[in-house]
Amino acid sequence: MICRIETAIYEGILGKRIWIESDISNGLPSFNIVGLAGTSVKESHERVKSAIINSGFPYPRGRITINLFPANINKRGSHMDLPIAISLLSAEGAIDIKNLKDFAIFGELSLDGTVLPICGILPMIYGLSKNSVKKIIIPSENIEEAMLKDDIEIIPVSSLKECIDYLNGKPTAKSLYKKIIKDEDSIETIGTLDFKDVNGQIAAKRSACIAASGGHGLIMIGPPGCGKTMIAKRIPSIMPKMNIDEIIETTMIYSVAGKLNEDKKVIKERPFRMPYQGITTAGLIGGGLFPVPGEISLAHNGVLFLDEFCEFDRKVIEKIRKPIEDHEVILNRRGRTYSFPAKSTLIMATNPCPCGYRGDSKHRCKCSTSEIERYKKKLSGPILDRIDLQIYMERVEFNELTGREKQSMGSFEMKEIVLRAREFAKKRNQNTNNASLKNEEILKYCDFGKEEYEFIKKAYESFSLSPRSLMKILKVARTIADIEESKKVKIEHISEALNYRITSKAFA
Ligand SMILES: Nc1ncnc2c1ncn2[C@@H]1O[C@H](COP(=O)(O)OP(=O)(O)OP(=O)(O)O)[C@@H](O)[C@H]1O
Ligand SMILES: [Mg+2]
């Protein structure tokens, strides 16, 4: 008898419905899987056989053929163990076959029949729900992640036997419908690292507020030990909590990357990713035969921090140009397209030259002109052009460092500013942050008067700005006006934004 069960696979973070068919016919015992199965699917034979026998069920005798379809999609992952076992047993008559068509099933099996957690459950559930599947059996350890999708009946099972009992009508497994995580459950990053520790550096802290308010990229250029890394690590503490849609998107990425575990079953906190300088292209933007997300996608909805930016391999860095503009990574493999979201706040830090003191008022730079030229080339022009905020930092004065002069602003106060600015921007009914505005939207939302137009025109001509630079300046000006809660973008806002773009003295 032939038995068919529904399950899914994921490509990128897109879940796709597939089916598993089993047929047991007379002949010498054999086990064949057809339908573009990957190694982990082919290896399921041994796991399924032991799990069935150790759970006390008869292992079917004869020629077993497992067909995975549609046949043109590559199938991989160990989550097909449980549906394969169920389809075999139902082909054998151990389960009432009528029940099966209502369900989609996922789960890896251990040799004793325990159902183990799997990767990519959330994208697969979303993919199936588009095809109006209403009941899904999943490993019980994946329940938190699966429950991010509501309107679908989820049945968590912890063993093959429990799954069969449920399908046979014995109510051992419990079905769940309700979303168990809501907006309020997301975690604030505040409390870990606080901006209170950063004394002085008022301009850098202001630009951190602007970056967090509008989602703008920020590069900090400055001498060693002036506090660049310190500031970057504290930026997540002033960003608002993630909403439920952001939690879902971020969790999907971590799920397909295999980065969810016992301690982190759902990503509720904005990510902060700080890849090291030796990272490869695949590590940074994603890659592999079956692509997995890279750091730029793992930072989605959070912060991607490239410290000591000039030490990264140029060829690797050039690859982030497109993703930071499109907020998406697209990878093509064997005729199929995989896409991963990549919308993060990009923060970069670097010294201005090899010795680190170029442009510093207290130290003499010891670098030769050719050394400086070589170093400057490392900071690729096209990348720099895509960064909205560029600041040059200097060492803090002694009185500021010891906190004797002024109380430094902490994450709590800075976050208030960010939240107010974001709230103000929301009133314009814009559905993206300022950094992602389209050109036509920028002019609409800035609401310039005649004087402002004249001012922008003069700046465009006298600084020979690129059209991209100009648009970025206007976006930053809009965010500064939001911080000041001003409906109109005024000359003072534009001139502050200009200050963040005109290449700093150290790089001139
Ligand atoms: N503004 C500041 N307030 C308080 N401490 C500071 C400040 N700036 C630097 N420090 C101290 O100096 C240390 C080094 O700072 P940090 O690592 O951020 O420097 P950096 O600019 O990243 O240097 P490098 O260019 O060498 O990477 C910090 O751990 C902190 O103890
Ligand atoms: Mg540093």
XYZ file of C-alpha atoms and ligand atoms in Angstrom:
540
model
C 0.000 0.000 0.000
C 1.191 3.554 -0.709
C 1.082 6.145 2.051
C 1.607 9.893 1.531
C 2.585 12.468 4.228
C 3.076 16.184 4.015
C 6.187 17.918 5.348
C 8.374 20.846 4.203
C 11.884 22.067 3.468
C 13.375 25.571 3.604
C 15.321 27.546 1.029
C 16.802 30.707 2.531
C 14.111 31.552 5.058
C 11.308 30.417 2.779
C 9.474 27.235 3.739
C 8.196 25.000 0.914
C 5.673 22.199 1.084
C 6.826 18.732 -0.010
C 5.411 15.222 0.294
C 6.845 11.865 1.324
C 5.437 8.677 -0.180
C 6.247 5.122 0.992
C 5.618 1.938 -0.837
C 6.304 -1.573 0.479
C 6.315 -4.293 -2.114
C 7.257 -7.965 -2.187
C 10.865 -8.871 -2.843
C 14.228 -8.994 -1.141
C 14.513 -6.488 1.774
C 15.842 -3.149 0.515
C 15.453 0.579 1.280
C 15.619 3.249 -1.424
C 15.020 6.984 -1.214
C 14.395 8.860 -4.481
C 13.577 12.516 -5.263
C 16.784 14.613 -4.949
C 17.457 13.567 -1.337
C 20.552 14.997 0.379
C 22.964 12.910 2.470
C 21.156 13.536 5.775
C 17.865 12.356 4.245
C 19.491 9.240 2.767
C 21.033 8.436 6.150
C 17.587 8.455 7.755
C 17.214 4.752 6.928
C 19.290 3.535 9.884
C 17.742 6.001 12.347
C 14.187 5.217 11.242
C 14.723 1.449 11.386
C 16.190 1.468 14.919
C 13.613 3.987 16.186
C 10.700 1.854 14.895
C 12.067 -1.373 16.383
C 13.078 0.233 19.726
C 9.627 1.826 20.054
C 8.053 -1.639 19.898
C 6.642 -1.543 16.355
C 7.278 -4.080 13.590
C 9.740 -2.915 10.946
C 8.215 -3.574 7.507
C 9.715 -6.424 5.494
C 10.145 -6.302 1.736
C 11.243 -3.710 -0.819
C 10.775 -0.231 0.646
C 10.706 2.776 -1.683
C 10.495 6.325 -0.302
C 9.677 9.013 -2.850
C 10.104 12.720 -2.052
C 8.235 15.115 -4.324
C 8.167 17.547 -6.126
C 11.259 15.843 -7.496
C 12.910 19.033 -8.787
C 13.615 20.511 -5.313
C 16.735 19.527 -3.348
C 15.717 17.989 -0.018
C 18.014 18.027 2.967
C 17.798 17.958 6.746
C 17.087 15.318 9.330
C 13.540 16.545 9.959
C 12.142 13.976 7.521
C 12.932 11.007 9.845
C 9.615 11.189 11.695
C 7.366 11.567 8.611
C 9.291 8.731 6.899
C 8.782 6.464 9.939
C 5.079 7.338 10.138
C 4.526 6.782 6.433
C 6.285 3.404 6.628
C 4.215 2.292 9.599
C 1.011 3.432 8.022
C 1.901 1.662 4.777
C 2.327 -1.361 7.068
C -1.116 -0.739 8.653
C -0.002 0.340 12.175
C -1.863 3.685 11.940
C -5.338 4.554 10.692
C -4.406 5.998 7.299
C -7.496 8.264 7.034
C -6.093 10.579 9.706
C -2.832 11.319 7.999
C -3.967 13.685 5.281
C -4.863 16.352 7.880
C -1.299 16.618 9.175
C 2.149 17.875 8.267
C 4.940 16.223 10.270
C 8.533 17.156 11.221
C 11.110 15.590 13.507
C 14.511 13.948 13.721
C 14.614 10.524 15.361
C 17.207 9.158 17.710
C 17.802 5.400 17.724
C 15.573 4.861 20.792
C 12.612 6.635 19.158
C 13.014 10.021 20.872
C 11.991 12.959 18.659
C 14.860 15.469 18.523
C 14.642 19.225 17.794
C 15.302 20.457 14.254
C 16.409 23.634 12.431
C 14.159 25.886 10.362
C 10.843 24.960 11.978
C 9.392 28.492 11.888
C 9.992 29.161 8.154
C 8.576 25.726 7.361
C 5.435 26.350 9.450
C 4.952 29.714 7.706
C 5.427 28.021 4.316
C 2.832 25.364 5.144
C 0.304 27.824 6.552
C 0.247 29.593 3.163
C -0.978 26.292 1.744
C -3.770 26.159 4.338
C -2.284 23.305 6.379
C -3.937 23.463 9.800
C -2.322 20.747 11.971
C 1.417 20.274 12.360
C 3.245 17.684 14.464
C 6.612 18.969 15.679
C 9.376 17.978 18.154
C 8.355 19.170 21.631
C 11.652 21.030 22.102
C 10.794 23.305 19.180
C 7.503 24.415 20.728
C 8.512 27.976 21.701
C 9.741 28.738 18.217
C 6.727 27.101 16.532
C 4.253 29.035 18.660
C 5.401 32.313 17.148
C 2.898 31.453 14.421
C -0.693 31.476 15.572
C -3.891 30.306 13.802
C -2.435 26.870 13.349
C -2.760 23.758 15.491
C 0.629 22.620 16.742
C 1.058 19.175 18.269
C 4.378 18.754 20.106
C 5.575 15.165 20.475
C 8.627 13.829 22.253
C 8.767 10.272 20.912
C 7.735 8.192 17.918
C 5.336 6.247 20.151
C 3.671 9.437 21.404
C 3.205 10.570 17.804
C 1.634 7.243 16.766
C -0.623 7.166 19.829
C -1.845 10.651 18.957
C -2.510 9.730 15.333
C -4.319 6.591 16.493
C -6.650 8.739 18.569
C -5.127 8.233 22.047
C -4.874 11.777 23.452
C -1.353 11.718 24.863
C 0.134 14.691 22.977
C -1.448 18.111 23.606
C -2.360 20.492 20.794
C -1.631 24.189 21.188
C -3.027 27.175 19.276
C -2.081 30.330 21.096
C 0.900 32.517 20.356
C 2.913 32.342 23.564
C 5.199 35.272 22.884
C 3.883 38.790 22.455
C 5.376 42.256 21.907
C 5.733 42.722 25.669
C 7.957 39.661 25.986
C 10.855 41.048 23.977
C 13.876 41.925 26.030
C 15.547 45.294 26.361
C 19.266 45.191 25.900
C 19.636 47.937 28.499
C 21.269 46.748 31.707
C 24.206 44.961 30.085
C 26.479 47.772 28.882
C 25.558 51.377 29.640
C 26.560 54.633 27.942
C 27.086 56.041 31.460
C 30.539 54.396 31.339
C 31.521 56.600 28.389
C 32.709 59.928 29.736
C 32.812 62.969 27.458
C 32.601 62.095 23.738
C 29.413 64.139 23.532
C 29.507 64.395 19.716
C 30.003 60.639 19.322
C 27.138 59.924 21.711
C 24.918 62.344 19.791
C 25.726 60.532 16.543
C 24.955 57.191 18.251
C 21.514 58.628 19.156
C 20.969 59.735 15.542
C 22.074 56.314 14.230
C 19.686 54.481 16.574
C 16.788 56.888 15.884
C 16.904 56.678 12.101
C 18.693 53.344 11.528
C 21.663 55.174 9.949
C 25.097 53.652 9.406
C 27.914 55.196 11.475
C 31.684 55.168 11.076
C 33.905 56.340 13.925
C 37.466 57.320 13.000
C 39.871 58.078 15.811
C 43.126 57.389 17.644
C 43.657 54.227 19.719
C 41.826 54.053 23.021
C 39.458 57.001 22.447
C 36.371 54.865 23.082
C 35.172 53.746 19.614
C 34.626 50.085 20.499
C 33.099 51.096 23.828
C 30.500 53.278 22.108
C 29.638 50.725 19.404
C 28.991 47.977 21.969
C 26.530 50.211 23.796
C 24.383 51.118 20.777
C 21.926 48.175 21.196
C 21.169 49.506 24.696
C 19.533 52.620 23.233
C 17.509 50.880 20.534
C 13.812 50.160 21.144
C 12.692 46.634 21.988
C 11.870 44.398 19.037
C 8.192 44.033 18.149
C 6.672 40.630 17.474
C 7.238 40.833 13.680
C 10.918 41.603 14.239
C 11.187 38.725 16.738
C 9.682 36.360 14.144
C 11.988 37.497 11.300
C 15.100 37.362 13.464
C 14.204 33.975 14.942
C 13.665 32.571 11.429
C 17.195 33.590 10.424
C 18.760 32.071 13.557
C 16.638 28.956 13.102
C 17.873 28.198 9.563
C 21.427 29.068 10.628
C 21.160 26.394 13.357
C 21.897 28.994 16.039
C 18.923 28.402 18.315
C 19.616 26.253 21.337
C 18.460 25.267 24.803
C 19.168 28.768 26.218
C 17.953 30.684 23.196
C 14.869 29.106 21.693
C 13.528 32.407 20.372
C 15.479 35.616 19.647
C 13.821 38.280 21.778
C 16.764 40.661 22.046
C 18.188 42.841 19.255
C 21.232 41.077 17.847
C 24.704 42.584 18.113
C 27.185 40.945 15.743
C 30.876 41.754 15.758
C 32.638 39.589 13.159
C 36.425 39.324 13.314
C 38.671 40.805 10.664
C 39.656 37.429 9.161
C 36.063 36.585 8.188
C 35.430 35.147 4.707
C 32.823 36.325 2.200
C 30.627 33.314 3.021
C 30.905 34.086 6.746
C 29.976 37.731 6.257
C 27.201 37.650 3.661
C 26.224 33.970 3.778
C 27.064 31.013 1.574
C 27.514 27.290 1.201
C 26.070 24.748 -1.211
C 22.777 25.014 0.665
C 23.207 28.640 1.695
C 23.122 29.609 5.353
C 22.918 33.225 6.525
C 26.089 35.202 7.232
C 26.856 37.819 9.883
C 25.105 40.570 7.906
C 21.819 38.603 8.159
C 22.421 37.419 11.728
C 22.552 41.134 12.593
C 19.124 41.709 10.978
C 17.048 44.126 13.133
C 20.114 44.754 15.291
C 23.665 46.044 14.959
C 26.479 44.836 12.674
C 29.746 46.185 14.090
C 32.876 46.039 11.934
C 35.664 46.970 14.342
C 39.138 47.844 12.979
C 37.401 48.177 9.624
C 40.596 48.736 7.628
C 41.912 45.330 8.726
C 39.142 43.453 6.865
C 39.923 41.904 3.494
C 38.882 44.454 0.841
C 37.392 41.807 -1.442
C 35.156 40.603 1.394
C 34.077 44.119 2.353
C 33.153 45.058 -1.230
C 30.548 42.267 -1.143
C 28.452 44.079 1.484
C 27.836 47.059 -0.811
C 24.670 45.691 -2.346
C 23.179 44.057 0.771
C 23.504 47.258 2.831
C 21.589 49.171 0.133
C 18.952 46.509 -0.574
C 18.633 45.178 3.005
C 18.733 41.710 1.514
C 21.311 39.095 0.515
C 20.571 37.121 -2.649
C 22.580 33.968 -3.373
C 22.253 31.738 -6.417
C 23.071 28.056 -6.192
C 22.447 25.380 -8.793
C 19.751 27.384 -10.559
C 17.858 28.329 -7.396
C 17.728 31.682 -5.646
C 18.041 31.989 -1.885
C 17.336 35.235 -0.097
C 18.080 36.349 3.459
C 16.986 39.646 5.042
C 19.866 41.938 6.041
C 18.537 45.152 7.546
C 20.802 46.201 10.363
C 22.396 49.340 11.719
C 25.945 49.229 10.374
C 28.570 50.588 12.777
C 32.243 50.744 11.805
C 35.360 51.869 13.665
C 38.883 52.491 12.458
C 42.096 54.380 13.205
C 42.855 57.182 10.738
C 46.296 55.786 9.789
C 48.641 52.881 10.656
C 50.094 54.623 13.740
C 46.627 55.818 14.705
C 47.340 59.485 15.411
C 46.727 61.278 12.125
C 44.743 64.466 12.790
C 45.262 64.184 16.571
C 46.038 67.536 18.176
C 48.187 66.035 20.981
C 50.262 63.374 19.162
C 52.449 63.561 16.088
C 51.611 61.101 13.342
C 54.666 59.014 12.448
C 53.314 57.586 9.183
C 54.835 58.360 5.794
C 52.686 59.797 2.996
C 52.719 56.498 1.112
C 51.675 54.570 4.245
C 48.780 56.981 4.731
C 47.745 56.714 1.071
C 47.780 52.914 1.269
C 45.724 52.973 4.468
C 43.191 55.428 3.024
C 42.664 53.149 0.032
C 41.576 50.398 2.422
C 38.570 52.456 3.384
C 36.794 51.827 0.097
C 35.206 54.984 -1.373
C 31.957 53.252 -2.381
C 31.505 51.836 1.133
C 32.208 55.201 2.761
C 29.700 56.831 0.414
C 27.032 54.470 1.760
C 27.590 55.380 5.418
C 25.288 58.191 6.564
C 27.227 59.357 9.617
C 30.997 59.804 9.616
C 32.684 61.222 12.693
C 36.226 61.873 13.812
C 36.832 61.312 17.522
C 39.614 62.620 19.728
C 40.913 61.436 23.066
C 38.788 62.750 25.984
C 40.250 65.414 28.270
C 41.413 64.277 31.740
C 38.627 66.072 33.615
C 36.008 64.555 31.354
C 37.498 61.071 31.667
C 37.482 61.179 35.444
C 33.895 62.389 35.372
C 34.784 65.495 37.381
C 33.497 67.964 34.844
C 29.995 66.836 33.920
C 27.749 63.871 34.588
C 27.794 61.732 31.451
C 24.527 60.831 29.752
C 23.569 57.178 30.219
C 21.689 54.682 28.056
C 18.394 55.421 29.822
C 18.356 59.109 28.840
C 19.710 58.414 25.357
C 17.073 55.780 24.752
C 14.355 58.267 25.748
C 15.638 60.556 22.976
C 15.632 57.688 20.456
C 12.127 56.528 21.391
C 10.759 60.084 21.181
C 12.334 60.600 17.747
C 10.964 57.298 16.451
C 7.512 58.100 17.830
C 7.627 61.508 16.127
C 8.604 59.899 12.792
C 5.748 57.381 13.113
C 3.216 60.238 13.121
C 4.099 60.833 9.446
C 2.670 57.384 8.680
C 5.954 56.273 7.204
C 6.450 52.555 7.498
C 10.260 52.441 7.395
C 12.980 54.153 9.377
C 14.501 57.336 7.906
C 17.602 55.561 6.608
C 15.430 53.342 4.366
C 13.320 56.167 2.877
C 13.106 56.300 -0.928
C 14.316 59.457 -2.670
C 10.827 60.735 -3.486
C 9.726 60.150 0.123
C 12.670 62.119 1.549
C 11.685 65.332 -0.224
C 8.040 64.817 0.741
C 8.809 64.244 4.428
C 11.443 66.976 4.783
C 8.960 69.701 3.802
C 11.652 72.268 2.879
C 11.021 75.995 2.571
C 12.691 78.261 -0.039
C 15.633 79.097 2.238
C 16.384 75.445 2.930
C 16.374 74.645 -0.812
C 18.863 77.448 -1.430
C 21.072 76.173 1.416
C 21.068 72.588 0.109
C 21.831 73.772 -3.444
C 24.839 75.755 -2.223
C 26.158 72.813 -0.189
C 25.692 70.424 -3.145
C 27.717 72.701 -5.422
C 30.444 73.839 -3.049
C 31.218 70.401 -1.547
C 30.740 68.577 -4.922
C 28.492 66.057 -3.188
C 27.390 62.922 -4.994
C 23.604 62.626 -5.440
C 23.720 59.651 -3.045
C 25.558 61.734 -0.441
C 22.996 64.500 -0.753
C 20.086 62.120 -0.206
C 21.851 60.628 2.801
C 22.414 64.087 4.283
C 18.720 64.849 3.894
C 17.767 61.577 5.592
C 20.047 62.348 8.536
C 18.665 65.903 8.659
C 15.145 64.430 8.868
C 16.233 62.266 11.833
C 17.843 65.245 13.586
C 14.593 67.183 13.094
C 12.693 64.194 14.572
C 14.956 64.283 17.631
C 14.114 67.978 17.971
C 10.443 67.121 17.314
C 10.293 69.588 14.427
C 7.866 68.934 11.559
C 9.970 70.973 9.154
C 13.600 70.194 8.439
C 15.436 73.453 9.065
C 18.831 74.841 8.026
C 20.334 73.982 11.436
C 19.349 70.328 10.973
C 20.802 70.203 7.459
C 24.069 71.817 8.511
C 24.512 69.346 11.400
C 23.868 66.485 8.968
C 26.436 67.991 6.565
C 29.027 67.888 9.336
C 28.618 64.129 9.543
C 29.296 63.666 5.814
C 32.109 65.947 4.856
C 35.099 63.659 5.056
C 36.763 64.227 8.397
C 40.028 66.095 8.612
C 41.932 62.884 9.179
C 40.808 61.508 5.845
C 40.879 64.675 3.783
N 35.382 58.313 26.879
C 35.778 57.351 27.693
N 35.240 57.222 28.924
C 35.624 56.243 29.752
N 36.581 55.332 29.460
C 37.156 55.416 28.255
C 36.797 56.424 27.306
N 37.531 56.251 26.198
C 38.318 55.189 26.422
N 38.090 54.681 27.648
C 38.804 53.524 28.242
O 39.728 53.075 27.290
C 39.487 51.709 26.955
C 39.695 51.511 25.475
O 38.611 52.025 24.757
P 38.158 51.419 23.371
O 38.533 50.013 23.279
O 36.733 51.749 23.146
O 39.083 52.259 22.384
P 39.123 52.247 20.814
O 38.856 53.634 20.370
O 38.229 51.198 20.302
O 40.656 51.915 20.541
P 41.360 51.112 19.326
O 41.449 52.061 18.181
O 42.689 50.770 19.860
O 40.515 49.939 19.051
C 38.087 51.433 27.404
O 37.923 50.093 27.793
C 37.896 52.370 28.560
O 38.367 51.765 29.738
Mg 38.596 49.423 19.307
